[in-house]
Amino acid sequence: MDAFTALAHPVRREVLAMLRKGPLCSGDIAAAFEVAWPTMTGHLKTLKEAGLVTAERDGTSIVYRLNASILEDTAAMLLDLVAGGKKAKGTKT
Amino acid sequence: MDAFTALAHPVRREVLAMLRKGPLCSGDIAAAFEVAWPTMTGHLKTLKEAGLVTAERDGTSIVYRLNASILEDTAAMLLDLVAGGKKAKGTKT
DNA sequence: CTTGACATTAGCCTGTAGGCTAATTAGGAA
DNA sequence: TTCCTAATTAGCCTACAGGCTAATGTCAAG
Protein backbone atom coordinates (compact mmCIF):
# COMPACT_ATOMS: atom_id res chain seq x y z
CA MET A 1 0.00 0.00 0.00
CA ASP A 2 1.41 3.38 -0.92
CA ALA A 3 2.18 6.20 1.50
CA PHE A 4 -0.78 8.34 0.47
CA THR A 5 -3.20 5.52 1.06
CA ALA A 6 -1.54 4.67 4.35
CA LEU A 7 -1.96 8.28 5.44
CA ALA A 8 -5.64 8.29 4.56
CA HIS A 9 -6.68 6.63 7.81
CA PRO A 10 -6.96 8.86 10.90
CA VAL A 11 -5.75 6.19 13.30
CA ARG A 12 -2.62 5.66 11.23
CA ARG A 13 -1.89 9.39 11.23
CA GLU A 14 -2.31 9.44 14.99
CA VAL A 15 0.10 6.56 15.32
CA LEU A 16 2.67 8.52 13.36
CA ALA A 17 2.07 11.51 15.61
CA MET A 18 2.73 9.32 18.66
CA LEU A 19 5.84 7.95 17.09
CA ARG A 20 7.40 11.31 16.39
CA LYS A 21 8.12 11.61 20.11
CA GLY A 22 10.09 8.41 20.03
CA PRO A 23 9.86 4.70 19.27
CA LEU A 24 7.13 2.61 20.86
CA CYS A 25 6.23 -1.05 21.00
CA SER A 26 3.08 -2.49 19.51
CA GLY A 27 1.33 -2.93 22.84
CA ASP A 28 1.82 0.67 23.89
CA ILE A 29 0.46 1.86 20.59
CA ALA A 30 -2.51 -0.49 20.67
CA ALA A 31 -3.32 0.52 24.25
CA ALA A 32 -3.53 4.16 23.25
CA PHE A 33 -6.46 3.57 20.90
CA GLU A 34 -9.94 2.11 21.08
CA VAL A 35 -9.19 -0.57 18.55
CA ALA A 36 -8.39 -4.20 19.26
CA TRP A 37 -4.77 -5.20 19.17
CA PRO A 38 -4.92 -7.22 15.96
CA THR A 39 -6.56 -4.26 14.28
CA MET A 40 -3.63 -2.10 15.30
CA THR A 41 -1.23 -4.75 14.05
CA GLY A 42 -2.92 -4.37 10.69
CA HIS A 43 -2.45 -0.61 10.70
CA LEU A 44 1.17 -0.97 11.70
CA LYS A 45 1.70 -3.43 8.91
CA THR A 46 0.23 -0.96 6.44
CA LEU A 47 2.49 1.80 7.73
CA LYS A 48 5.49 -0.47 7.51
CA GLU A 49 4.68 -1.50 3.94
CA ALA A 50 4.38 2.15 3.01
CA GLY A 51 7.82 2.73 4.53
CA LEU A 52 6.46 5.23 7.02
CA VAL A 53 7.69 3.22 9.99
CA THR A 54 10.26 0.56 10.67
CA ALA A 55 9.89 -2.39 13.03
CA GLU A 56 12.55 -4.08 15.06
CA ARG A 57 12.26 -6.88 17.57
CA ASP A 58 13.60 -6.21 21.03
CA GLY A 59 13.17 -9.25 23.24
CA THR A 60 9.48 -10.05 23.35
CA SER A 61 8.52 -6.62 22.17
CA ILE A 62 8.54 -5.20 18.69
CA VAL A 63 9.60 -1.61 18.51
CA TYR A 64 8.16 0.73 15.89
CA ARG A 65 10.01 3.79 14.79
CA LEU A 66 8.96 6.69 12.56
CA ASN A 67 10.65 6.99 9.21
CA ALA A 68 10.64 10.73 8.73
CA SER A 69 12.15 10.79 5.26
CA ILE A 70 9.21 9.06 3.59
CA LEU A 71 6.84 11.42 5.27
CA GLU A 72 8.88 14.37 4.08
CA ASP A 73 8.96 12.98 0.57
CA THR A 74 5.22 12.57 0.60
CA ALA A 75 4.67 16.11 1.80
CA ALA A 76 7.04 17.32 -0.91
CA MET A 77 4.98 15.54 -3.54
CA LEU A 78 1.90 17.36 -2.35
CA LEU A 79 3.65 20.70 -2.50
CA ASP A 80 4.85 19.82 -5.94
CA LEU A 81 1.25 19.45 -7.05
CA VAL A 82 0.83 23.12 -6.25
CA ALA A 83 4.11 24.61 -7.31
CA GLY A 84 5.55 22.11 -9.75
CA GLY A 85 4.18 23.64 -12.92
CA LYS A 86 3.25 27.08 -11.74
CA LYS A 87 6.21 28.75 -10.16
CA ALA A 88 8.68 26.07 -11.15
CA LYS A 89 12.30 27.11 -10.87
CA GLY A 90 11.89 30.14 -13.02
CA THR A 91 13.91 28.24 -15.57
CA LYS A 92 11.75 29.31 -18.45
CA THR A 93 12.17 32.73 -20.13
CA MET B 1 -14.41 12.99 2.35
CA ASP B 2 -11.31 14.52 3.89
CA ALA B 3 -8.30 15.80 1.97
CA PHE B 4 -6.04 12.89 2.90
CA THR B 5 -8.55 10.37 1.67
CA ALA B 6 -9.13 12.38 -1.48
CA LEU B 7 -5.40 12.37 -2.13
CA ALA B 8 -5.17 8.61 -1.72
CA HIS B 9 -6.32 7.91 -5.26
CA PRO B 10 -3.73 8.22 -8.05
CA VAL B 11 -6.19 9.53 -10.62
CA ARG B 12 -7.25 12.30 -8.26
CA ARG B 13 -3.64 13.29 -7.69
CA GLU B 14 -3.10 13.40 -11.44
CA VAL B 15 -6.12 15.61 -11.83
CA LEU B 16 -4.64 18.03 -9.34
CA ALA B 17 -1.37 17.97 -11.24
CA MET B 18 -3.23 18.86 -14.45
CA LEU B 19 -5.05 21.63 -12.69
CA ARG B 20 -1.93 23.33 -11.40
CA LYS B 21 -1.28 24.56 -14.95
CA GLY B 22 -4.64 26.27 -15.01
CA PRO B 23 -8.37 25.65 -14.77
CA LEU B 24 -10.02 23.02 -16.92
CA CYS B 25 -13.53 21.88 -17.62
CA SER B 26 -14.88 18.47 -16.73
CA GLY B 27 -14.78 17.15 -20.26
CA ASP B 28 -11.15 18.03 -20.81
CA ILE B 29 -10.21 16.33 -17.58
CA ALA B 30 -12.26 13.24 -18.32
CA ALA B 31 -10.77 12.98 -21.81
CA ALA B 32 -7.26 12.91 -20.39
CA PHE B 33 -7.85 9.65 -18.53
CA GLU B 34 -8.96 6.15 -19.30
CA VAL B 35 -11.97 6.31 -17.07
CA ALA B 36 -15.56 6.93 -18.11
CA TRP B 37 -16.87 10.42 -17.72
CA PRO B 38 -19.22 9.69 -14.82
CA THR B 39 -16.34 8.07 -13.00
CA MET B 40 -14.36 11.27 -13.35
CA THR B 41 -17.34 13.26 -12.17
CA GLY B 42 -17.19 11.18 -9.01
CA HIS B 43 -13.51 11.93 -8.51
CA LEU B 44 -14.09 15.63 -9.09
CA LYS B 45 -16.89 15.58 -6.59
CA THR B 46 -14.60 13.99 -4.03
CA LEU B 47 -11.93 16.60 -4.68
CA LYS B 48 -14.46 19.37 -4.37
CA GLU B 49 -15.83 18.02 -1.10
CA ALA B 50 -12.30 17.88 0.24
CA GLY B 51 -11.87 21.52 -0.75
CA LEU B 52 -8.98 20.68 -3.06
CA VAL B 53 -10.73 22.14 -6.09
CA THR B 54 -13.51 24.59 -6.77
CA ALA B 55 -16.13 24.31 -9.51
CA GLU B 56 -17.82 27.08 -11.39
CA ARG B 57 -20.27 26.95 -14.22
CA ASP B 58 -19.33 28.78 -17.38
CA GLY B 59 -22.06 28.41 -19.97
CA THR B 60 -22.51 24.73 -20.65
CA SER B 61 -19.16 23.88 -19.17
CA ILE B 62 -18.14 23.53 -15.57
CA VAL B 63 -14.70 24.83 -14.83
CA TYR B 64 -12.55 23.23 -12.17
CA ARG B 65 -9.82 25.13 -10.45
CA LEU B 66 -7.11 24.01 -8.03
CA ASN B 67 -7.36 25.27 -4.46
CA ALA B 68 -3.73 25.47 -3.51
CA SER B 69 -4.19 26.50 0.09
CA ILE B 70 -5.85 23.26 1.16
CA LEU B 71 -3.11 21.30 -0.50
CA GLU B 72 -0.51 23.38 1.30
CA ASP B 73 -2.32 22.89 4.60
CA THR B 74 -2.40 19.17 4.05
CA ALA B 75 1.31 19.04 3.27
CA ALA B 76 1.96 21.11 6.37
CA MET B 77 0.06 18.59 8.49
CA LEU B 78 2.29 15.85 7.17
CA LEU B 79 5.41 17.79 7.97
CA ASP B 80 4.00 18.47 11.40
CA LEU B 81 3.81 14.74 11.98
CA VAL B 82 7.57 14.69 11.65
CA ALA B 83 8.61 17.93 13.27
CA GLY B 84 5.69 18.84 15.48
CA GLY B 85 6.98 17.27 18.66
CA LYS B 86 10.60 16.88 17.80
CA LYS B 87 12.07 20.19 16.74
CA ALA B 88 9.02 22.22 17.69
CA LYS B 89 9.63 25.94 17.51
CA GLY B 90 12.90 25.77 19.32
CA THR B 91 11.00 27.05 22.32
CA LYS B 92 12.67 24.64 24.60
CA THR B 93 16.22 25.39 25.86
C1' DC C 1 9.81 -28.43 29.03
C1' DT C 2 6.09 -25.62 30.56
C1' DT C 3 4.21 -21.33 31.33
C1' DG C 4 2.99 -16.62 30.49
C1' DA C 5 3.16 -12.28 28.08
C1' DC C 6 3.72 -10.01 23.58
C1' DA C 7 2.48 -9.80 18.95
C1' DT C 8 1.01 -11.53 14.50
C1' DT C 9 -1.72 -14.52 11.39
C1' DA C 10 -6.01 -16.65 9.97
C1' DG C 11 -10.68 -16.38 9.05
C1' DC C 12 -14.94 -14.12 8.75
C1' DC C 13 -18.22 -10.10 8.18
C1' DT C 14 -19.77 -5.56 6.96
C1' DG C 15 -19.48 -1.19 4.77
C1' DT C 16 -18.03 1.54 1.22
C1' DA C 17 -14.90 3.14 -2.60
C1' DG C 18 -14.62 3.00 -7.36
C1' DG C 19 -15.98 1.39 -11.77
C1' DC C 20 -19.61 1.02 -15.53
C1' DT C 21 -24.15 2.01 -18.26
C1' DA C 22 -28.38 4.37 -18.62
C1' DA C 23 -31.23 8.18 -17.40
C1' DT C 24 -31.65 13.00 -16.12
C1' DT C 25 -30.67 17.86 -15.71
C1' DA C 26 -28.79 22.41 -17.52
C1' DG C 27 -27.81 25.73 -21.06
C1' DG C 28 -27.24 27.50 -25.63
C1' DA C 29 -28.67 27.55 -30.43
C1' DA C 30 -31.91 26.91 -34.29
C1' DT D 1 -40.41 24.77 -28.70
C1' DT D 2 -37.05 21.47 -30.08
C1' DC D 3 -32.56 19.70 -30.40
C1' DC D 4 -27.75 19.05 -29.25
C1' DT D 5 -23.97 19.03 -26.21
C1' DA D 6 -22.01 19.15 -21.48
C1' DA D 7 -22.11 17.21 -17.12
C1' DT D 8 -24.26 15.06 -13.22
C1' DT D 9 -27.23 11.72 -10.85
C1' DA D 10 -29.10 7.13 -10.25
C1' DG D 11 -28.58 2.43 -9.91
C1' DC D 12 -26.00 -1.63 -9.83
C1' DC D 13 -21.78 -4.58 -9.16
C1' DT D 14 -17.27 -6.06 -7.58
C1' DA D 15 -13.33 -5.71 -4.82
C1' DC D 16 -11.15 -4.55 -0.85
C1' DA D 17 -10.33 -1.88 3.56
C1' DG D 18 -11.05 -2.24 8.28
C1' DG D 19 -13.03 -4.24 12.26
C1' DC D 20 -13.53 -8.34 15.43
C1' DT D 21 -12.49 -13.10 17.70
C1' DA D 22 -9.82 -17.14 17.93
C1' DA D 23 -5.68 -19.51 16.94
C1' DT D 24 -0.78 -19.45 16.37
C1' DG D 25 4.01 -18.12 16.76
C1' DT D 26 7.97 -16.15 19.53
C1' DC D 27 10.71 -15.21 23.22
C1' DA D 28 12.16 -15.06 28.25
C1' DA D 29 11.78 -17.04 32.61
C1' DG D 30 11.26 -20.71 35.87
mmCIF file of C-alpha atoms (C1' of nucleotides) in Angstrom:
data_model
loop_
_atom_site.group_PDB
_atom_site.id
_atom_site.type_symbol
_atom_site.label_atom_id
_atom_site.label_comp_id
_atom_site.label_asym_id
_atom_site.label_seq_id
_atom_site.Cartn_x
_atom_site.Cartn_y
_atom_site.Cartn_z
ATOM 1 C CA MET A 1 0.000 0.000 0.000
ATOM 2 C CA ASP A 2 1.412 3.384 -0.916
ATOM 3 C CA ALA A 3 2.177 6.197 1.505
ATOM 4 C CA PHE A 4 -0.778 8.342 0.470
ATOM 5 C CA THR A 5 -3.196 5.520 1.055
ATOM 6 C CA ALA A 6 -1.536 4.667 4.350
ATOM 7 C CA LEU A 7 -1.964 8.278 5.437
ATOM 8 C CA ALA A 8 -5.639 8.286 4.561
ATOM 9 C CA HIS A 9 -6.682 6.626 7.809
ATOM 10 C CA PRO A 10 -6.956 8.859 10.898
ATOM 11 C CA VAL A 11 -5.748 6.185 13.300
ATOM 12 C CA ARG A 12 -2.619 5.661 11.231
ATOM 13 C CA ARG A 13 -1.893 9.387 11.227
ATOM 14 C CA GLU A 14 -2.313 9.436 14.994
ATOM 15 C CA VAL A 15 0.096 6.563 15.323
ATOM 16 C CA LEU A 16 2.672 8.523 13.356
ATOM 17 C CA ALA A 17 2.074 11.511 15.614
ATOM 18 C CA MET A 18 2.734 9.324 18.664
ATOM 19 C CA LEU A 19 5.840 7.954 17.091
ATOM 20 C CA ARG A 20 7.400 11.309 16.391
ATOM 21 C CA LYS A 21 8.120 11.609 20.111
ATOM 22 C CA GLY A 22 10.092 8.413 20.028
ATOM 23 C CA PRO A 23 9.865 4.705 19.266
ATOM 24 C CA LEU A 24 7.133 2.614 20.864
ATOM 25 C CA CYS A 25 6.229 -1.049 20.999
ATOM 26 C CA SER A 26 3.083 -2.491 19.513
ATOM 27 C CA GLY A 27 1.334 -2.929 22.845
ATOM 28 C CA ASP A 28 1.823 0.669 23.892
ATOM 29 C CA ILE A 29 0.459 1.865 20.590
ATOM 30 C CA ALA A 30 -2.507 -0.490 20.675
ATOM 31 C CA ALA A 31 -3.317 0.521 24.250
ATOM 32 C CA ALA A 32 -3.533 4.164 23.252
ATOM 33 C CA PHE A 33 -6.457 3.572 20.901
ATOM 34 C CA GLU A 34 -9.938 2.113 21.082
ATOM 35 C CA VAL A 35 -9.191 -0.566 18.554
ATOM 36 C CA ALA A 36 -8.388 -4.205 19.257
ATOM 37 C CA TRP A 37 -4.770 -5.202 19.168
ATOM 38 C CA PRO A 38 -4.925 -7.221 15.956
ATOM 39 C CA THR A 39 -6.559 -4.260 14.282
ATOM 40 C CA MET A 40 -3.629 -2.105 15.298
ATOM 41 C CA THR A 41 -1.234 -4.753 14.049
ATOM 42 C CA GLY A 42 -2.916 -4.372 10.693
ATOM 43 C CA HIS A 43 -2.450 -0.607 10.699
ATOM 44 C CA LEU A 44 1.173 -0.968 11.702
ATOM 45 C CA LYS A 45 1.698 -3.431 8.912
ATOM 46 C CA THR A 46 0.235 -0.964 6.443
ATOM 47 C CA LEU A 47 2.489 1.799 7.732
ATOM 48 C CA LYS A 48 5.486 -0.470 7.510
ATOM 49 C CA GLU A 49 4.678 -1.503 3.940
ATOM 50 C CA ALA A 50 4.384 2.150 3.013
ATOM 51 C CA GLY A 51 7.815 2.725 4.530
ATOM 52 C CA LEU A 52 6.456 5.227 7.024
ATOM 53 C CA VAL A 53 7.686 3.222 9.987
ATOM 54 C CA THR A 54 10.257 0.555 10.670
ATOM 55 C CA ALA A 55 9.890 -2.394 13.033
ATOM 56 C CA GLU A 56 12.545 -4.084 15.062
ATOM 57 C CA ARG A 57 12.259 -6.877 17.574
ATOM 58 C CA ASP A 58 13.603 -6.205 21.026
ATOM 59 C CA GLY A 59 13.174 -9.253 23.236
ATOM 60 C CA THR A 60 9.480 -10.047 23.353
ATOM 61 C CA SER A 61 8.522 -6.623 22.165
ATOM 62 C CA ILE A 62 8.536 -5.199 18.686
ATOM 63 C CA VAL A 63 9.597 -1.609 18.515
ATOM 64 C CA TYR A 64 8.163 0.728 15.895
ATOM 65 C CA ARG A 65 10.010 3.787 14.786
ATOM 66 C CA LEU A 66 8.963 6.691 12.565
ATOM 67 C CA ASN A 67 10.654 6.989 9.207
ATOM 68 C CA ALA A 68 10.642 10.730 8.730
ATOM 69 C CA SER A 69 12.146 10.794 5.263
ATOM 70 C CA ILE A 70 9.211 9.060 3.586
ATOM 71 C CA LEU A 71 6.835 11.420 5.274
ATOM 72 C CA GLU A 72 8.877 14.370 4.080
ATOM 73 C CA ASP A 73 8.959 12.980 0.568
ATOM 74 C CA THR A 74 5.220 12.572 0.596
ATOM 75 C CA ALA A 75 4.668 16.115 1.805
ATOM 76 C CA ALA A 76 7.043 17.323 -0.905
ATOM 77 C CA MET A 77 4.976 15.542 -3.541
ATOM 78 C CA LEU A 78 1.900 17.365 -2.346
ATOM 79 C CA LEU A 79 3.645 20.701 -2.497
ATOM 80 C CA ASP A 80 4.855 19.822 -5.944
ATOM 81 C CA LEU A 81 1.246 19.452 -7.046
ATOM 82 C CA VAL A 82 0.827 23.120 -6.247
ATOM 83 C CA ALA A 83 4.115 24.606 -7.312
ATOM 84 C CA GLY A 84 5.547 22.107 -9.750
ATOM 85 C CA GLY A 85 4.179 23.644 -12.920
ATOM 86 C CA LYS A 86 3.246 27.083 -11.743
ATOM 87 C CA LYS A 87 6.210 28.755 -10.159
ATOM 88 C CA ALA A 88 8.681 26.067 -11.149
ATOM 89 C CA LYS A 89 12.300 27.106 -10.873
ATOM 90 C CA GLY A 90 11.889 30.145 -13.018
ATOM 91 C CA THR A 91 13.914 28.238 -15.573
ATOM 92 C CA LYS A 92 11.754 29.313 -18.450
ATOM 93 C CA THR A 93 12.166 32.730 -20.130
ATOM 94 C CA MET B 1 -14.408 12.992 2.346
ATOM 95 C CA ASP B 2 -11.308 14.522 3.893
ATOM 96 C CA ALA B 3 -8.303 15.804 1.969
ATOM 97 C CA PHE B 4 -6.044 12.885 2.903
ATOM 98 C CA THR B 5 -8.551 10.367 1.670
ATOM 99 C CA ALA B 6 -9.134 12.376 -1.479
ATOM 100 C CA LEU B 7 -5.398 12.367 -2.132
ATOM 101 C CA ALA B 8 -5.168 8.605 -1.718
ATOM 102 C CA HIS B 9 -6.319 7.909 -5.257
ATOM 103 C CA PRO B 10 -3.730 8.222 -8.053
ATOM 104 C CA VAL B 11 -6.195 9.531 -10.620
ATOM 105 C CA ARG B 12 -7.245 12.301 -8.260
ATOM 106 C CA ARG B 13 -3.640 13.289 -7.688
ATOM 107 C CA GLU B 14 -3.096 13.400 -11.439
ATOM 108 C CA VAL B 15 -6.116 15.606 -11.830
ATOM 109 C CA LEU B 16 -4.642 18.028 -9.337
ATOM 110 C CA ALA B 17 -1.372 17.966 -11.242
ATOM 111 C CA MET B 18 -3.226 18.863 -14.454
ATOM 112 C CA LEU B 19 -5.045 21.626 -12.692
ATOM 113 C CA ARG B 20 -1.934 23.330 -11.404
ATOM 114 C CA LYS B 21 -1.280 24.564 -14.954
ATOM 115 C CA GLY B 22 -4.638 26.269 -15.013
ATOM 116 C CA PRO B 23 -8.368 25.647 -14.768
ATOM 117 C CA LEU B 24 -10.017 23.017 -16.923
ATOM 118 C CA CYS B 25 -13.533 21.879 -17.622
ATOM 119 C CA SER B 26 -14.882 18.466 -16.728
ATOM 120 C CA GLY B 27 -14.783 17.146 -20.264
ATOM 121 C CA ASP B 28 -11.147 18.033 -20.806
ATOM 122 C CA ILE B 29 -10.212 16.327 -17.580
ATOM 123 C CA ALA B 30 -12.264 13.236 -18.318
ATOM 124 C CA ALA B 31 -10.768 12.983 -21.807
ATOM 125 C CA ALA B 32 -7.262 12.909 -20.394
ATOM 126 C CA PHE B 33 -7.849 9.653 -18.529
ATOM 127 C CA GLU B 34 -8.959 6.145 -19.301
ATOM 128 C CA VAL B 35 -11.966 6.313 -17.067
ATOM 129 C CA ALA B 36 -15.556 6.930 -18.112
ATOM 130 C CA TRP B 37 -16.871 10.419 -17.720
ATOM 131 C CA PRO B 38 -19.218 9.690 -14.823
ATOM 132 C CA THR B 39 -16.338 8.074 -13.000
ATOM 133 C CA MET B 40 -14.360 11.267 -13.352
ATOM 134 C CA THR B 41 -17.335 13.265 -12.174
ATOM 135 C CA GLY B 42 -17.186 11.181 -9.010
ATOM 136 C CA HIS B 43 -13.508 11.926 -8.511
ATOM 137 C CA LEU B 44 -14.088 15.627 -9.090
ATOM 138 C CA LYS B 45 -16.890 15.580 -6.588
ATOM 139 C CA THR B 46 -14.599 13.990 -4.029
ATOM 140 C CA LEU B 47 -11.926 16.603 -4.677
ATOM 141 C CA LYS B 48 -14.460 19.371 -4.373
ATOM 142 C CA GLU B 49 -15.831 18.021 -1.098
ATOM 143 C CA ALA B 50 -12.299 17.877 0.237
ATOM 144 C CA GLY B 51 -11.867 21.518 -0.746
ATOM 145 C CA LEU B 52 -8.983 20.680 -3.063
ATOM 146 C CA VAL B 53 -10.726 22.144 -6.093
ATOM 147 C CA THR B 54 -13.509 24.587 -6.765
ATOM 148 C CA ALA B 55 -16.129 24.311 -9.513
ATOM 149 C CA GLU B 56 -17.820 27.077 -11.385
ATOM 150 C CA ARG B 57 -20.267 26.949 -14.224
ATOM 151 C CA ASP B 58 -19.333 28.784 -17.376
ATOM 152 C CA GLY B 59 -22.057 28.414 -19.969
ATOM 153 C CA THR B 60 -22.509 24.734 -20.655
ATOM 154 C CA SER B 61 -19.156 23.882 -19.171
ATOM 155 C CA ILE B 62 -18.145 23.526 -15.572
ATOM 156 C CA VAL B 63 -14.701 24.833 -14.834
ATOM 157 C CA TYR B 64 -12.553 23.232 -12.168
ATOM 158 C CA ARG B 65 -9.819 25.132 -10.445
ATOM 159 C CA LEU B 66 -7.108 24.011 -8.026
ATOM 160 C CA ASN B 67 -7.361 25.271 -4.463
ATOM 161 C CA ALA B 68 -3.727 25.467 -3.508
ATOM 162 C CA SER B 69 -4.191 26.504 0.091
ATOM 163 C CA ILE B 70 -5.852 23.256 1.162
ATOM 164 C CA LEU B 71 -3.108 21.297 -0.504
ATOM 165 C CA GLU B 72 -0.513 23.375 1.304
ATOM 166 C CA ASP B 73 -2.316 22.894 4.599
ATOM 167 C CA THR B 74 -2.395 19.170 4.051
ATOM 168 C CA ALA B 75 1.309 19.045 3.268
ATOM 169 C CA ALA B 76 1.957 21.115 6.372
ATOM 170 C CA MET B 77 0.059 18.592 8.486
ATOM 171 C CA LEU B 78 2.286 15.847 7.166
ATOM 172 C CA LEU B 79 5.409 17.790 7.967
ATOM 173 C CA ASP B 80 4.000 18.470 11.397
ATOM 174 C CA LEU B 81 3.806 14.737 11.981
ATOM 175 C CA VAL B 82 7.571 14.690 11.650
ATOM 176 C CA ALA B 83 8.607 17.926 13.266
ATOM 177 C CA GLY B 84 5.695 18.839 15.475
ATOM 178 C CA GLY B 85 6.983 17.273 18.662
ATOM 179 C CA LYS B 86 10.603 16.882 17.796
ATOM 180 C CA LYS B 87 12.073 20.186 16.739
ATOM 181 C CA ALA B 88 9.020 22.220 17.686
ATOM 182 C CA LYS B 89 9.634 25.945 17.513
ATOM 183 C CA GLY B 90 12.898 25.765 19.324
ATOM 184 C CA THR B 91 11.005 27.052 22.317
ATOM 185 C CA LYS B 92 12.672 24.641 24.605
ATOM 186 C CA THR B 93 16.216 25.387 25.863
ATOM 187 C "C1'" DC C 1 9.813 -28.432 29.031
ATOM 188 C "C1'" DT C 2 6.091 -25.624 30.561
ATOM 189 C "C1'" DT C 3 4.207 -21.325 31.334
ATOM 190 C "C1'" DG C 4 2.987 -16.621 30.487
ATOM 191 C "C1'" DA C 5 3.165 -12.276 28.082
ATOM 192 C "C1'" DC C 6 3.716 -10.011 23.581
ATOM 193 C "C1'" DA C 7 2.476 -9.801 18.948
ATOM 194 C "C1'" DT C 8 1.012 -11.534 14.501
ATOM 195 C "C1'" DT C 9 -1.718 -14.517 11.392
ATOM 196 C "C1'" DA C 10 -6.006 -16.647 9.966
ATOM 197 C "C1'" DG C 11 -10.680 -16.384 9.051
ATOM 198 C "C1'" DC C 12 -14.940 -14.120 8.747
ATOM 199 C "C1'" DC C 13 -18.220 -10.095 8.183
ATOM 200 C "C1'" DT C 14 -19.767 -5.559 6.958
ATOM 201 C "C1'" DG C 15 -19.485 -1.193 4.770
ATOM 202 C "C1'" DT C 16 -18.034 1.541 1.216
ATOM 203 C "C1'" DA C 17 -14.901 3.142 -2.599
ATOM 204 C "C1'" DG C 18 -14.621 3.001 -7.362
ATOM 205 C "C1'" DG C 19 -15.983 1.386 -11.774
ATOM 206 C "C1'" DC C 20 -19.613 1.016 -15.527
ATOM 207 C "C1'" DT C 21 -24.146 2.015 -18.257
ATOM 208 C "C1'" DA C 22 -28.384 4.374 -18.621
ATOM 209 C "C1'" DA C 23 -31.229 8.183 -17.403
ATOM 210 C "C1'" DT C 24 -31.649 12.998 -16.118
ATOM 211 C "C1'" DT C 25 -30.671 17.860 -15.705
ATOM 212 C "C1'" DA C 26 -28.791 22.412 -17.525
ATOM 213 C "C1'" DG C 27 -27.813 25.725 -21.061
ATOM 214 C "C1'" DG C 28 -27.243 27.495 -25.631
ATOM 215 C "C1'" DA C 29 -28.666 27.548 -30.431
ATOM 216 C "C1'" DA C 30 -31.907 26.914 -34.286
ATOM 217 C "C1'" DT D 1 -40.410 24.766 -28.698
ATOM 218 C "C1'" DT D 2 -37.051 21.470 -30.079
ATOM 219 C "C1'" DC D 3 -32.561 19.701 -30.402
ATOM 220 C "C1'" DC D 4 -27.752 19.054 -29.251
ATOM 221 C "C1'" DT D 5 -23.968 19.033 -26.214
ATOM 222 C "C1'" DA D 6 -22.008 19.151 -21.478
ATOM 223 C "C1'" DA D 7 -22.110 17.214 -17.116
ATOM 224 C "C1'" DT D 8 -24.262 15.057 -13.217
ATOM 225 C "C1'" DT D 9 -27.230 11.720 -10.851
ATOM 226 C "C1'" DA D 10 -29.104 7.129 -10.255
ATOM 227 C "C1'" DG D 11 -28.582 2.426 -9.908
ATOM 228 C "C1'" DC D 12 -26.003 -1.627 -9.835
ATOM 229 C "C1'" DC D 13 -21.783 -4.579 -9.161
ATOM 230 C "C1'" DT D 14 -17.271 -6.061 -7.583
ATOM 231 C "C1'" DA D 15 -13.331 -5.707 -4.818
ATOM 232 C "C1'" DC D 16 -11.148 -4.546 -0.846
ATOM 233 C "C1'" DA D 17 -10.333 -1.883 3.556
ATOM 234 C "C1'" DG D 18 -11.049 -2.243 8.277
ATOM 235 C "C1'" DG D 19 -13.033 -4.242 12.260
ATOM 236 C "C1'" DC D 20 -13.535 -8.340 15.434
ATOM 237 C "C1'" DT D 21 -12.495 -13.103 17.700
ATOM 238 C "C1'" DA D 22 -9.824 -17.137 17.929
ATOM 239 C "C1'" DA D 23 -5.676 -19.507 16.937
ATOM 240 C "C1'" DT D 24 -0.781 -19.448 16.371
ATOM 241 C "C1'" DG D 25 4.011 -18.117 16.761
ATOM 242 C "C1'" DT D 26 7.974 -16.150 19.534
ATOM 243 C "C1'" DC D 27 10.706 -15.213 23.224
ATOM 244 C "C1'" DA D 28 12.160 -15.059 28.252
ATOM 245 C "C1'" DA D 29 11.784 -17.041 32.609
ATOM 246 C "C1'" DG D 30 11.263 -20.706 35.866
#
